[in-house]
mmCIF file with all atom_site columns, C-alpha atoms in Angstrom:
data_model
loop_
_atom_site.group_PDB
_atom_site.id
_atom_site.type_symbol
_atom_site.label_atom_id
_atom_site.label_alt_id
_atom_site.label_comp_id
_atom_site.label_asym_id
_atom_site.label_entity_id
_atom_site.label_seq_id
_atom_site.pdbx_PDB_ins_code
_atom_site.Cartn_x
_atom_site.Cartn_y
_atom_site.Cartn_z
_atom_site.occupancy
_atom_site.B_iso_or_equiv
_atom_site.pdbx_formal_charge
_atom_site.auth_seq_id
_atom_site.auth_comp_id
_atom_site.auth_asym_id
_atom_site.auth_atom_id
_atom_site.pdbx_PDB_model_num
ATOM 1   C CA . ASP U 1 1   ? 8.136   7.821   1.759   1.00 59.00 ? 1   ASP U CA 1
ATOM 2   C CA . ALA U 1 2   ? 7.391   11.448  1.247   1.00 63.00 ? 2   ALA U CA 1
ATOM 3   C CA . LYS U 1 3   ? 3.588   12.244  0.297   1.00 88.00 ? 3   LYS U CA 1
ATOM 4   C CA . THR U 1 4   ? 2.992   13.989  -3.483  1.00 94.00 ? 4   THR U CA 1
ATOM 5   C CA . THR U 1 5   ? 0.422   16.615  -4.234  1.00 95.00 ? 5   THR U CA 1
ATOM 6   C CA . GLN U 1 6   ? -0.759  16.564  -7.971  1.00 96.00 ? 6   GLN U CA 1
ATOM 7   C CA . PRO U 1 7   ? -3.984  18.342  -9.547  1.00 97.00 ? 7   PRO U CA 1
ATOM 8   C CA . THR U 1 8   ? -7.208  16.062  -9.925  1.00 96.00 ? 8   THR U CA 1
ATOM 9   C CA . SER U 1 9   ? -7.540  16.740  -13.470 1.00 97.00 ? 9   SER U CA 1
ATOM 10  C CA . MET U 1 10  ? -5.752  18.452  -16.700 1.00 97.00 ? 10  MET U CA 1
ATOM 11  C CA . ASP U 1 11  ? -6.733  18.819  -20.562 1.00 97.00 ? 11  ASP U CA 1
ATOM 12  C CA . CYS U 1 12  ? -4.069  19.097  -23.260 1.00 96.00 ? 12  CYS U CA 1
ATOM 13  C CA . ALA U 1 13  ? -4.925  19.562  -26.949 1.00 97.00 ? 13  ALA U CA 1
ATOM 14  C CA . GLU U 1 14  ? -3.204  16.871  -29.230 1.00 97.00 ? 14  GLU U CA 1
ATOM 15  C CA . GLY U 1 15  ? 0.159   17.644  -30.422 1.00 96.00 ? 15  GLY U CA 1
ATOM 16  C CA . ARG U 1 16  ? 0.968   20.233  -27.671 1.00 97.00 ? 16  ARG U CA 1
ATOM 17  C CA . ALA U 1 17  ? 3.181   19.579  -24.719 1.00 97.00 ? 17  ALA U CA 1
ATOM 18  C CA . ALA U 1 18  ? 1.317   18.408  -21.446 1.00 98.00 ? 18  ALA U CA 1
ATOM 19  C CA . ASN U 1 19  ? 2.995   19.828  -18.251 1.00 98.00 ? 19  ASN U CA 1
ATOM 20  C CA . LEU U 1 20  ? 1.787   17.391  -15.240 1.00 98.00 ? 20  LEU U CA 1
ATOM 21  C CA . PRO U 1 21  ? 3.185   19.160  -12.054 1.00 98.00 ? 21  PRO U CA 1
ATOM 22  C CA . CYS U 1 22  ? 3.751   17.283  -8.725  1.00 97.00 ? 22  CYS U CA 1
ATOM 23  C CA . ASN U 1 23  ? 4.509   18.807  -5.274  1.00 97.00 ? 23  ASN U CA 1
ATOM 24  C CA . HIS U 1 24  ? 6.776   16.734  -2.638  1.00 95.00 ? 24  HIS U CA 1
ATOM 25  C CA . SER U 1 25  ? 7.920   19.134  -0.484  1.00 94.00 ? 25  SER U CA 1
ATOM 26  C CA . THR U 1 26  ? 8.852   16.878  1.958   1.00 92.00 ? 26  THR U CA 1
ATOM 27  C CA . ILE U 1 27  ? 11.182  14.652  -0.086  1.00 92.00 ? 27  ILE U CA 1
ATOM 28  C CA . SER U 1 28  ? 14.501  13.345  1.657   1.00 89.00 ? 28  SER U CA 1
ATOM 29  C CA . GLY U 1 29  ? 17.807  13.789  -0.067  1.00 88.00 ? 29  GLY U CA 1
ATOM 30  C CA . ASN U 1 30  ? 17.793  9.684   -1.056  1.00 87.00 ? 30  ASN U CA 1
ATOM 31  C CA . GLU U 1 31  ? 14.483  9.825   -2.283  1.00 90.00 ? 31  GLU U CA 1
ATOM 32  C CA . TYR U 1 32  ? 13.700  9.781   -5.996  1.00 92.00 ? 32  TYR U CA 1
ATOM 33  C CA . VAL U 1 33  ? 10.742  11.029  -8.233  1.00 94.00 ? 33  VAL U CA 1
ATOM 34  C CA . TYR U 1 34  ? 8.806   8.224   -10.230 1.00 94.00 ? 34  TYR U CA 1
ATOM 35  C CA . TRP U 1 35  ? 6.172   8.900   -12.903 1.00 97.00 ? 35  TRP U CA 1
ATOM 36  C CA . TYR U 1 36  ? 3.876   6.115   -13.764 1.00 97.00 ? 36  TYR U CA 1
ATOM 37  C CA . ARG U 1 37  ? 0.630   6.261   -15.880 1.00 98.00 ? 37  ARG U CA 1
ATOM 38  C CA . GLN U 1 38  ? -2.258  4.014   -16.180 1.00 97.00 ? 38  GLN U CA 1
ATOM 39  C CA . ILE U 1 39  ? -4.558  4.088   -19.156 1.00 96.00 ? 39  ILE U CA 1
ATOM 40  C CA . HIS U 1 40  ? -8.107  2.886   -18.635 1.00 91.00 ? 40  HIS U CA 1
ATOM 41  C CA . SER U 1 41  ? -8.161  -0.913  -18.098 1.00 85.00 ? 41  SER U CA 1
ATOM 42  C CA . GLN U 1 42  ? -4.699  -1.450  -18.235 1.00 93.00 ? 42  GLN U CA 1
ATOM 43  C CA . GLY U 1 43  ? -1.561  -2.304  -15.709 1.00 95.00 ? 43  GLY U CA 1
ATOM 44  C CA . PRO U 1 44  ? 0.235   0.819   -14.843 1.00 96.00 ? 44  PRO U CA 1
ATOM 45  C CA . GLN U 1 45  ? 3.341   1.985   -16.914 1.00 96.00 ? 45  GLN U CA 1
ATOM 46  C CA . TYR U 1 46  ? 6.676   3.125   -15.929 1.00 95.00 ? 46  TYR U CA 1
ATOM 47  C CA . ILE U 1 47  ? 7.451   6.449   -17.338 1.00 97.00 ? 47  ILE U CA 1
ATOM 48  C CA . ILE U 1 48  ? 10.401  8.050   -15.775 1.00 96.00 ? 48  ILE U CA 1
ATOM 49  C CA . HIS U 1 49  ? 11.995  8.512   -12.608 1.00 94.00 ? 49  HIS U CA 1
ATOM 50  C CA . GLY U 1 50  ? 14.795  11.047  -11.358 1.00 94.00 ? 50  GLY U CA 1
ATOM 51  C CA . LEU U 1 51  ? 16.886  11.963  -7.965  1.00 93.00 ? 51  LEU U CA 1
ATOM 52  C CA . LYS U 1 52  ? 18.238  15.554  -8.740  1.00 92.00 ? 52  LYS U CA 1
ATOM 53  C CA . ASN U 1 53  ? 18.964  16.114  -12.450 1.00 87.00 ? 53  ASN U CA 1
ATOM 54  C CA . ASN U 1 54  ? 16.434  16.537  -15.405 1.00 94.00 ? 54  ASN U CA 1
ATOM 55  C CA . GLU U 1 55  ? 15.713  13.474  -17.079 1.00 96.00 ? 55  GLU U CA 1
ATOM 56  C CA . THR U 1 56  ? 14.796  12.598  -20.414 1.00 97.00 ? 56  THR U CA 1
ATOM 57  C CA . ASN U 1 57  ? 13.562  9.269   -22.219 1.00 96.00 ? 57  ASN U CA 1
ATOM 58  C CA . GLU U 1 58  ? 11.671  8.358   -25.003 1.00 95.00 ? 58  GLU U CA 1
ATOM 59  C CA . MET U 1 59  ? 8.216   8.854   -23.253 1.00 94.00 ? 59  MET U CA 1
ATOM 60  C CA . ALA U 1 60  ? 8.921   12.274  -21.484 1.00 97.00 ? 60  ALA U CA 1
ATOM 61  C CA . SER U 1 61  ? 11.089  14.555  -19.508 1.00 98.00 ? 61  SER U CA 1
ATOM 62  C CA . LEU U 1 62  ? 11.285  15.155  -15.926 1.00 98.00 ? 62  LEU U CA 1
ATOM 63  C CA . ILE U 1 63  ? 12.025  18.370  -14.480 1.00 98.00 ? 63  ILE U CA 1
ATOM 64  C CA . ILE U 1 64  ? 12.656  18.462  -11.064 1.00 97.00 ? 64  ILE U CA 1
ATOM 65  C CA . THR U 1 65  ? 13.299  21.808  -9.373  1.00 96.00 ? 65  THR U CA 1
ATOM 66  C CA . GLU U 1 66  ? 16.519  22.858  -7.475  1.00 95.00 ? 66  GLU U CA 1
ATOM 67  C CA . ASP U 1 67  ? 15.235  22.442  -3.888  1.00 95.00 ? 67  ASP U CA 1
ATOM 68  C CA . ARG U 1 68  ? 13.761  19.332  -5.147  1.00 95.00 ? 68  ARG U CA 1
ATOM 69  C CA . LYS U 1 69  ? 10.586  20.380  -3.769  1.00 95.00 ? 69  LYS U CA 1
ATOM 70  C CA . SER U 1 70  ? 8.490   19.828  -6.881  1.00 96.00 ? 70  SER U CA 1
ATOM 71  C CA . SER U 1 71  ? 8.726   18.380  -10.202 1.00 97.00 ? 71  SER U CA 1
ATOM 72  C CA . THR U 1 72  ? 6.925   18.520  -13.851 1.00 98.00 ? 72  THR U CA 1
ATOM 73  C CA . LEU U 1 73  ? 6.733   15.570  -16.259 1.00 98.00 ? 73  LEU U CA 1
ATOM 74  C CA . ILE U 1 74  ? 6.257   16.683  -19.797 1.00 98.00 ? 74  ILE U CA 1
ATOM 75  C CA . LEU U 1 75  ? 5.227   15.105  -22.757 1.00 97.00 ? 75  LEU U CA 1
ATOM 76  C CA . PRO U 1 76  ? 6.308   17.328  -25.328 1.00 96.00 ? 76  PRO U CA 1
ATOM 77  C CA . HIS U 1 77  ? 3.366   16.092  -28.006 1.00 95.00 ? 77  HIS U CA 1
ATOM 78  C CA . ALA U 1 78  ? 0.550   14.765  -26.970 1.00 97.00 ? 78  ALA U CA 1
ATOM 79  C CA . THR U 1 79  ? -1.472  12.232  -28.491 1.00 97.00 ? 79  THR U CA 1
ATOM 80  C CA . LEU U 1 80  ? -4.870  10.797  -27.776 1.00 97.00 ? 80  LEU U CA 1
ATOM 81  C CA . ARG U 1 81  ? -3.225  7.548   -26.527 1.00 96.00 ? 81  ARG U CA 1
ATOM 82  C CA . ASP U 1 82  ? -1.455  9.264   -23.669 1.00 97.00 ? 82  ASP U CA 1
ATOM 83  C CA . THR U 1 83  ? -5.137  9.750   -22.095 1.00 98.00 ? 83  THR U CA 1
ATOM 84  C CA . ALA U 1 84  ? -4.374  8.537   -18.280 1.00 97.00 ? 84  ALA U CA 1
ATOM 85  C CA . VAL U 1 85  ? -3.868  8.663   -14.818 1.00 97.00 ? 85  VAL U CA 1
ATOM 86  C CA . TYR U 1 86  ? -0.474  10.139  -14.263 1.00 98.00 ? 86  TYR U CA 1
ATOM 87  C CA . TYR U 1 87  ? 1.020   9.368   -10.890 1.00 97.00 ? 87  TYR U CA 1
ATOM 88  C CA . CYS U 1 88  ? 4.039   11.046  -8.978  1.00 96.00 ? 88  CYS U CA 1
ATOM 89  C CA . ILE U 1 89  ? 5.740   8.522   -6.557  1.00 94.00 ? 89  ILE U CA 1
ATOM 90  C CA . VAL U 1 90  ? 8.501   9.989   -4.179  1.00 92.00 ? 90  VAL U CA 1
ATOM 91  C CA . SER U 1 91  ? 10.477  6.457   -2.810  1.00 87.00 ? 91  SER U CA 1
ATOM 92  C CA . THR U 1 92  ? 13.769  5.568   -2.255  1.00 81.00 ? 92  THR U CA 1
ATOM 93  C CA . SER U 1 93  ? 15.369  2.954   -5.179  1.00 71.00 ? 93  SER U CA 1
ATOM 94  C CA . GLY U 1 94  ? 15.372  -0.207  -4.241  1.00 64.00 ? 94  GLY U CA 1
ATOM 95  C CA . GLY U 1 95  ? 17.299  -0.212  -0.369  1.00 61.00 ? 95  GLY U CA 1
ATOM 96  C CA . THR U 1 96  ? 14.619  -0.480  2.481   1.00 61.00 ? 96  THR U CA 1
ATOM 97  C CA . SER U 1 97  ? 11.825  0.563   0.504   1.00 64.00 ? 97  SER U CA 1
ATOM 98  C CA . TYR U 1 98  ? 11.917  -2.890  -1.108  1.00 71.00 ? 98  TYR U CA 1
ATOM 99  C CA . GLY U 1 99  ? 10.426  -1.418  -4.405  1.00 74.00 ? 99  GLY U CA 1
ATOM 100 C CA . LYS U 1 100 ? 7.450   -0.758  -2.611  1.00 82.00 ? 100 LYS U CA 1
ATOM 101 C CA . LEU U 1 101 ? 5.375   2.011   -4.398  1.00 87.00 ? 101 LEU U CA 1
ATOM 102 C CA . THR U 1 102 ? 2.618   3.872   -2.472  1.00 88.00 ? 102 THR U CA 1
ATOM 103 C CA . PHE U 1 103 ? 0.469   5.217   -5.394  1.00 91.00 ? 103 PHE U CA 1
ATOM 104 C CA . GLY U 1 104 ? -2.012  8.557   -4.587  1.00 90.00 ? 104 GLY U CA 1
ATOM 105 C CA . GLN U 1 105 ? -4.888  9.336   -6.906  1.00 92.00 ? 105 GLN U CA 1
ATOM 106 C CA . GLY U 1 106 ? -2.919  10.735  -9.698  1.00 95.00 ? 106 GLY U CA 1
ATOM 107 C CA . THR U 1 107 ? -3.834  13.455  -12.297 1.00 97.00 ? 107 THR U CA 1
ATOM 108 C CA . ILE U 1 108 ? -6.360  12.359  -14.721 1.00 97.00 ? 108 ILE U CA 1
ATOM 109 C CA . LEU U 1 109 ? -4.994  13.454  -18.281 1.00 98.00 ? 109 LEU U CA 1
ATOM 110 C CA . THR U 1 110 ? -7.445  13.897  -21.106 1.00 98.00 ? 110 THR U CA 1
ATOM 111 C CA . VAL U 1 111 ? -5.895  14.748  -24.467 1.00 98.00 ? 111 VAL U CA 1
ATOM 112 C CA . HIS U 1 112 ? -8.600  16.171  -26.700 1.00 96.00 ? 112 HIS U CA 1
ATOM 113 C CA . PRO U 1 113 ? -8.332  16.522  -30.585 1.00 95.00 ? 113 PRO U CA 1
ATOM 114 C CA . ASP C 2 1   ? 6.224   -11.653 -26.088 1.00 65.00 ? 1   ASP C CA 1
ATOM 115 C CA . THR C 2 2   ? 4.308   -10.374 -23.354 1.00 70.00 ? 2   THR C CA 1
ATOM 116 C CA . ALA C 2 3   ? 6.316   -9.440  -20.295 1.00 92.00 ? 3   ALA C CA 1
ATOM 117 C CA . VAL C 2 4   ? 4.083   -10.116 -17.260 1.00 97.00 ? 4   VAL C CA 1
ATOM 118 C CA . SER C 2 5   ? 1.073   -12.098 -17.864 1.00 96.00 ? 5   SER C CA 1
ATOM 119 C CA . GLN C 2 6   ? -1.821  -13.122 -15.715 1.00 97.00 ? 6   GLN C CA 1
ATOM 120 C CA . THR C 2 7   ? -4.211  -15.524 -15.919 1.00 97.00 ? 7   THR C CA 1
ATOM 121 C CA . PRO C 2 8   ? -7.308  -15.322 -15.603 1.00 97.00 ? 8   PRO C CA 1
ATOM 122 C CA . LYS C 2 9   ? -8.031  -11.820 -16.792 1.00 96.00 ? 9   LYS C CA 1
ATOM 123 C CA . TYR C 2 10  ? -11.706 -12.332 -14.877 1.00 97.00 ? 10  TYR C CA 1
ATOM 124 C CA . LEU C 2 11  ? -12.847 -14.196 -12.453 1.00 97.00 ? 11  LEU C CA 1
ATOM 125 C CA . VAL C 2 12  ? -16.258 -14.097 -11.223 1.00 97.00 ? 12  VAL C CA 1
ATOM 126 C CA . THR C 2 13  ? -17.332 -16.398 -7.907  1.00 97.00 ? 13  THR C CA 1
ATOM 127 C CA . GLN C 2 14  ? -19.450 -17.074 -4.995  1.00 97.00 ? 14  GLN C CA 1
ATOM 128 C CA . MET C 2 15  ? -18.926 -15.982 -1.742  1.00 97.00 ? 15  MET C CA 1
ATOM 129 C CA . GLY C 2 16  ? -16.819 -18.543 0.348   1.00 97.00 ? 16  GLY C CA 1
ATOM 130 C CA . ASN C 2 17  ? -15.216 -19.870 -2.514  1.00 97.00 ? 17  ASN C CA 1
ATOM 131 C CA . ASP C 2 18  ? -11.176 -20.164 -2.696  1.00 97.00 ? 18  ASP C CA 1
ATOM 132 C CA . LYS C 2 19  ? -9.552  -19.028 -6.028  1.00 97.00 ? 19  LYS C CA 1
ATOM 133 C CA . SER C 2 20  ? -6.105  -18.587 -7.398  1.00 97.00 ? 20  SER C CA 1
ATOM 134 C CA . ILE C 2 21  ? -4.601  -16.046 -9.597  1.00 97.00 ? 21  ILE C CA 1
ATOM 135 C CA . LYS C 2 22  ? -1.419  -16.862 -11.524 1.00 97.00 ? 22  LYS C CA 1
ATOM 136 C CA . CYS C 2 23  ? 1.420   -14.500 -12.846 1.00 97.00 ? 23  CYS C CA 1
ATOM 137 C CA . GLU C 2 24  ? 4.184   -15.278 -14.555 1.00 97.00 ? 24  GLU C CA 1
ATOM 138 C CA . GLN C 2 25  ? 7.240   -12.806 -15.919 1.00 97.00 ? 25  GLN C CA 1
ATOM 139 C CA . ASN C 2 26  ? 9.787   -13.537 -18.845 1.00 96.00 ? 26  ASN C CA 1
ATOM 140 C CA . LEU C 2 27  ? 11.804  -9.999  -17.848 1.00 95.00 ? 27  LEU C CA 1
ATOM 141 C CA . GLY C 2 28  ? 14.449  -12.260 -15.799 1.00 93.00 ? 28  GLY C CA 1
ATOM 142 C CA . HIS C 2 29  ? 13.609  -10.180 -12.760 1.00 93.00 ? 29  HIS C CA 1
ATOM 143 C CA . ASP C 2 30  ? 13.942  -11.455 -9.341  1.00 89.00 ? 30  ASP C CA 1
ATOM 144 C CA . THR C 2 31  ? 11.494  -9.156  -7.665  1.00 92.00 ? 31  THR C CA 1
ATOM 145 C CA . MET C 2 32  ? 7.441   -9.894  -7.973  1.00 94.00 ? 32  MET C CA 1
ATOM 146 C CA . TYR C 2 33  ? 4.466   -7.783  -6.449  1.00 94.00 ? 33  TYR C CA 1
ATOM 147 C CA . TRP C 2 34  ? 0.753   -8.077  -6.034  1.00 95.00 ? 34  TRP C CA 1
ATOM 148 C CA . TYR C 2 35  ? -0.948  -5.007  -5.896  1.00 95.00 ? 35  TYR C CA 1
ATOM 149 C CA . LYS C 2 36  ? -4.848  -4.515  -5.320  1.00 95.00 ? 36  LYS C CA 1
ATOM 150 C CA . GLN C 2 37  ? -6.955  -1.875  -7.080  1.00 95.00 ? 37  GLN C CA 1
ATOM 151 C CA . ASP C 2 38  ? -10.309 -1.327  -5.619  1.00 91.00 ? 38  ASP C CA 1
ATOM 152 C CA . SER C 2 39  ? -13.431 0.047   -7.114  1.00 85.00 ? 39  SER C CA 1
ATOM 153 C CA . LYS C 2 40  ? -12.023 3.742   -6.058  1.00 83.00 ? 40  LYS C CA 1
ATOM 154 C CA . LYS C 2 41  ? -9.232  3.028   -8.181  1.00 84.00 ? 41  LYS C CA 1
ATOM 155 C CA . PHE C 2 42  ? -6.918  3.249   -5.347  1.00 87.00 ? 42  PHE C CA 1
ATOM 156 C CA . LEU C 2 43  ? -3.777  1.170   -6.180  1.00 91.00 ? 43  LEU C CA 1
ATOM 157 C CA . LYS C 2 44  ? -2.457  -0.132  -3.286  1.00 92.00 ? 44  LYS C CA 1
ATOM 158 C CA . ILE C 2 45  ? 0.814   -3.168  -2.598  1.00 92.00 ? 45  ILE C CA 1
ATOM 159 C CA . MET C 2 46  ? -0.065  -6.275  -0.896  1.00 93.00 ? 46  MET C CA 1
ATOM 160 C CA . PHE C 2 47  ? 2.841   -8.705  -1.036  1.00 91.00 ? 47  PHE C CA 1
ATOM 161 C CA . SER C 2 48  ? 6.428   -8.517  -2.770  1.00 90.00 ? 48  SER C CA 1
ATOM 162 C CA . TYR C 2 49  ? 8.813   -11.590 -3.405  1.00 89.00 ? 49  TYR C CA 1
ATOM 163 C CA . ASN C 2 50  ? 12.294  -11.466 -3.848  1.00 87.00 ? 50  ASN C CA 1
ATOM 164 C CA . ASN C 2 51  ? 14.208  -14.348 -5.025  1.00 83.00 ? 51  ASN C CA 1
ATOM 165 C CA . LYS C 2 52  ? 11.129  -16.415 -3.606  1.00 82.00 ? 52  LYS C CA 1
ATOM 166 C CA . GLU C 2 53  ? 11.328  -14.623 -0.414  1.00 86.00 ? 53  GLU C CA 1
ATOM 167 C CA . LEU C 2 54  ? 8.616   -12.890 1.178   1.00 88.00 ? 54  LEU C CA 1
ATOM 168 C CA . ILE C 2 55  ? 9.750   -9.245  1.754   1.00 86.00 ? 55  ILE C CA 1
ATOM 169 C CA . ILE C 2 56  ? 6.510   -7.099  1.820   1.00 84.00 ? 56  ILE C CA 1
ATOM 170 C CA . ASN C 2 57  ? 3.685   -8.430  3.471   1.00 85.00 ? 57  ASN C CA 1
ATOM 171 C CA . GLU C 2 58  ? 1.149   -5.162  3.920   1.00 85.00 ? 58  GLU C CA 1
ATOM 172 C CA . THR C 2 59  ? -1.765  -5.758  6.369   1.00 76.00 ? 59  THR C CA 1
ATOM 173 C CA . VAL C 2 60  ? -3.410  -8.211  4.209   1.00 85.00 ? 60  VAL C CA 1
ATOM 174 C CA . PRO C 2 61  ? -6.012  -10.584 5.606   1.00 90.00 ? 61  PRO C CA 1
ATOM 175 C CA . ASN C 2 62  ? -4.278  -14.012 5.538   1.00 91.00 ? 62  ASN C CA 1
ATOM 176 C CA . ARG C 2 63  ? -7.139  -15.403 3.546   1.00 95.00 ? 63  ARG C CA 1
ATOM 177 C CA . PHE C 2 64  ? -4.439  -14.180 0.904   1.00 94.00 ? 64  PHE C CA 1
ATOM 178 C CA . SER C 2 65  ? -1.628  -16.277 0.547   1.00 93.00 ? 65  SER C CA 1
ATOM 179 C CA . PRO C 2 66  ? 0.949   -15.722 -2.249  1.00 92.00 ? 66  PRO C CA 1
ATOM 180 C CA . LYS C 2 67  ? 3.004   -18.135 -3.296  1.00 92.00 ? 67  LYS C CA 1
ATOM 181 C CA . SER C 2 68  ? 6.591   -18.284 -5.374  1.00 92.00 ? 68  SER C CA 1
ATOM 182 C CA . PRO C 2 69  ? 7.359   -21.497 -6.767  1.00 91.00 ? 69  PRO C CA 1
ATOM 183 C CA . ASP C 2 70  ? 10.395  -19.919 -8.715  1.00 91.00 ? 70  ASP C CA 1
ATOM 184 C CA . LYS C 2 71  ? 11.764  -16.567 -9.567  1.00 90.00 ? 71  LYS C CA 1
ATOM 185 C CA . ALA C 2 72  ? 9.310   -16.318 -12.695 1.00 94.00 ? 72  ALA C CA 1
ATOM 186 C CA . HIS C 2 73  ? 5.960   -16.966 -10.809 1.00 95.00 ? 73  HIS C CA 1
ATOM 187 C CA . LEU C 2 74  ? 3.980   -15.402 -8.279  1.00 95.00 ? 74  LEU C CA 1
ATOM 188 C CA . ASN C 2 75  ? 0.792   -16.935 -7.781  1.00 95.00 ? 75  ASN C CA 1
ATOM 189 C CA . LEU C 2 76  ? -2.016  -15.494 -5.385  1.00 96.00 ? 76  LEU C CA 1
ATOM 190 C CA . HIS C 2 77  ? -4.207  -17.729 -3.468  1.00 96.00 ? 77  HIS C CA 1
ATOM 191 C CA . ILE C 2 78  ? -7.468  -16.225 -1.842  1.00 96.00 ? 78  ILE C CA 1
ATOM 192 C CA . ASN C 2 79  ? -9.498  -18.328 0.509   1.00 96.00 ? 79  ASN C CA 1
ATOM 193 C CA . SER C 2 80  ? -12.895 -17.968 1.796   1.00 97.00 ? 80  SER C CA 1
ATOM 194 C CA . LEU C 2 81  ? -13.653 -15.126 -0.810  1.00 97.00 ? 81  LEU C CA 1
ATOM 195 C CA . GLU C 2 82  ? -15.604 -11.711 0.916   1.00 96.00 ? 82  GLU C CA 1
ATOM 196 C CA . LEU C 2 83  ? -17.622 -9.167  -1.454  1.00 96.00 ? 83  LEU C CA 1
ATOM 197 C CA . GLY C 2 84  ? -14.742 -6.900  -0.566  1.00 93.00 ? 84  GLY C CA 1
ATOM 198 C CA . ASP C 2 85  ? -12.246 -8.933  -2.237  1.00 95.00 ? 85  ASP C CA 1
ATOM 199 C CA . SER C 2 86  ? -13.949 -7.692  -5.520  1.00 96.00 ? 86  SER C CA 1
ATOM 200 C CA . ALA C 2 87  ? -10.998 -5.609  -7.381  1.00 96.00 ? 87  ALA C CA 1
ATOM 201 C CA . VAL C 2 88  ? -8.769  -5.668  -10.149 1.00 97.00 ? 88  VAL C CA 1
ATOM 202 C CA . TYR C 2 89  ? -5.647  -7.644  -9.054  1.00 97.00 ? 89  TYR C CA 1
ATOM 203 C CA . PHE C 2 90  ? -2.228  -6.566  -10.890 1.00 97.00 ? 90  PHE C CA 1
ATOM 204 C CA . CYS C 2 91  ? 1.270   -8.115  -10.545 1.00 97.00 ? 91  CYS C CA 1
ATOM 205 C CA . ALA C 2 92  ? 4.329   -6.783  -11.345 1.00 96.00 ? 92  ALA C CA 1
ATOM 206 C CA . SER C 2 93  ? 8.144   -7.353  -11.515 1.00 95.00 ? 93  SER C CA 1
ATOM 207 C CA . SER C 2 94  ? 11.433  -5.421  -11.378 1.00 92.00 ? 94  SER C CA 1
ATOM 208 C CA . ARG C 2 95  ? 14.713  -6.126  -11.173 1.00 88.00 ? 95  ARG C CA 1
ATOM 209 C CA . ARG C 2 96  ? 16.165  -6.809  -7.476  1.00 78.00 ? 96  ARG C CA 1
ATOM 210 C CA . THR C 2 97  ? 13.880  -4.492  -5.500  1.00 72.00 ? 97  THR C CA 1
ATOM 211 C CA . TYR C 2 98  ? 13.970  -1.158  -7.615  1.00 77.00 ? 98  TYR C CA 1
ATOM 212 C CA . ASN C 2 99  ? 10.993  1.058   -8.096  1.00 82.00 ? 99  ASN C CA 1
ATOM 213 C CA . GLU C 2 100 ? 10.825  0.399   -11.998 1.00 90.00 ? 100 GLU C CA 1
ATOM 214 C CA . GLN C 2 101 ? 8.197   -2.175  -12.099 1.00 93.00 ? 101 GLN C CA 1
ATOM 215 C CA . PHE C 2 102 ? 6.609   -3.894  -15.048 1.00 95.00 ? 102 PHE C CA 1
ATOM 216 C CA . PHE C 2 103 ? 2.757   -4.640  -14.535 1.00 96.00 ? 103 PHE C CA 1
ATOM 217 C CA . GLY C 2 104 ? 0.489   -7.041  -15.378 1.00 97.00 ? 104 GLY C CA 1
ATOM 218 C CA . PRO C 2 105 ? -2.632  -6.522  -17.438 1.00 96.00 ? 105 PRO C CA 1
ATOM 219 C CA . GLY C 2 106 ? -4.429  -7.196  -14.566 1.00 97.00 ? 106 GLY C CA 1
ATOM 220 C CA . THR C 2 107 ? -7.287  -9.761  -12.883 1.00 97.00 ? 107 THR C CA 1
ATOM 221 C CA . ARG C 2 108 ? -10.453 -8.476  -12.507 1.00 97.00 ? 108 ARG C CA 1
ATOM 222 C CA . LEU C 2 109 ? -12.224 -10.461 -9.417  1.00 97.00 ? 109 LEU C CA 1
ATOM 223 C CA . THR C 2 110 ? -15.908 -10.283 -8.813  1.00 97.00 ? 110 THR C CA 1
ATOM 224 C CA . VAL C 2 111 ? -17.380 -12.055 -5.752  1.00 97.00 ? 111 VAL C CA 1
ATOM 225 C CA . LEU C 2 112 ? -21.037 -12.355 -5.466  1.00 96.00 ? 112 LEU C CA 1
#
């Protein structure tokens, strides 16, 4: 699986958009970009994933660059409850990955009042 | 209804003991996982079962033995516990072997 690089930490004001970047310059054509988050003392939570196109769901939007070497997770209106560690993971979907997720250090997002 | 549940939530035990952690999911998924999160917060996969068959077995000491009695349950038995086994253990499940995984609340194991 391709490796990812994320900033160690980021701050965001409550109510503003939080834009979390991720670099994955060695991503292969069949690898997806997945985002998870882990709120303190809880299990990780799936947020969103994408292959090429931008994706949006009730939690967030995922913007993937045309060359697929980087992506941005957008939380449109951050709340205090969005304070968490956010993980960007690159992996194939099923198949030979067998659902194996490789978590890096992630980005600690702190949302301030 | 809890989607992925683990018992116990906390487990404190002495070195050398044998202990088990249980996991159950009511999502109808057929793939289940065990992850370990150490004190430095690194989260690493240990095992994965698909339809009760072991499909991922990372480099884990053979003191750790997963058991899947059915698709909804994946238990983790640990023999001869060591100090380094202290960590939070997370169970997860997914449909087939996809990467949209649902995690349990974790079991914090402390070995004294």
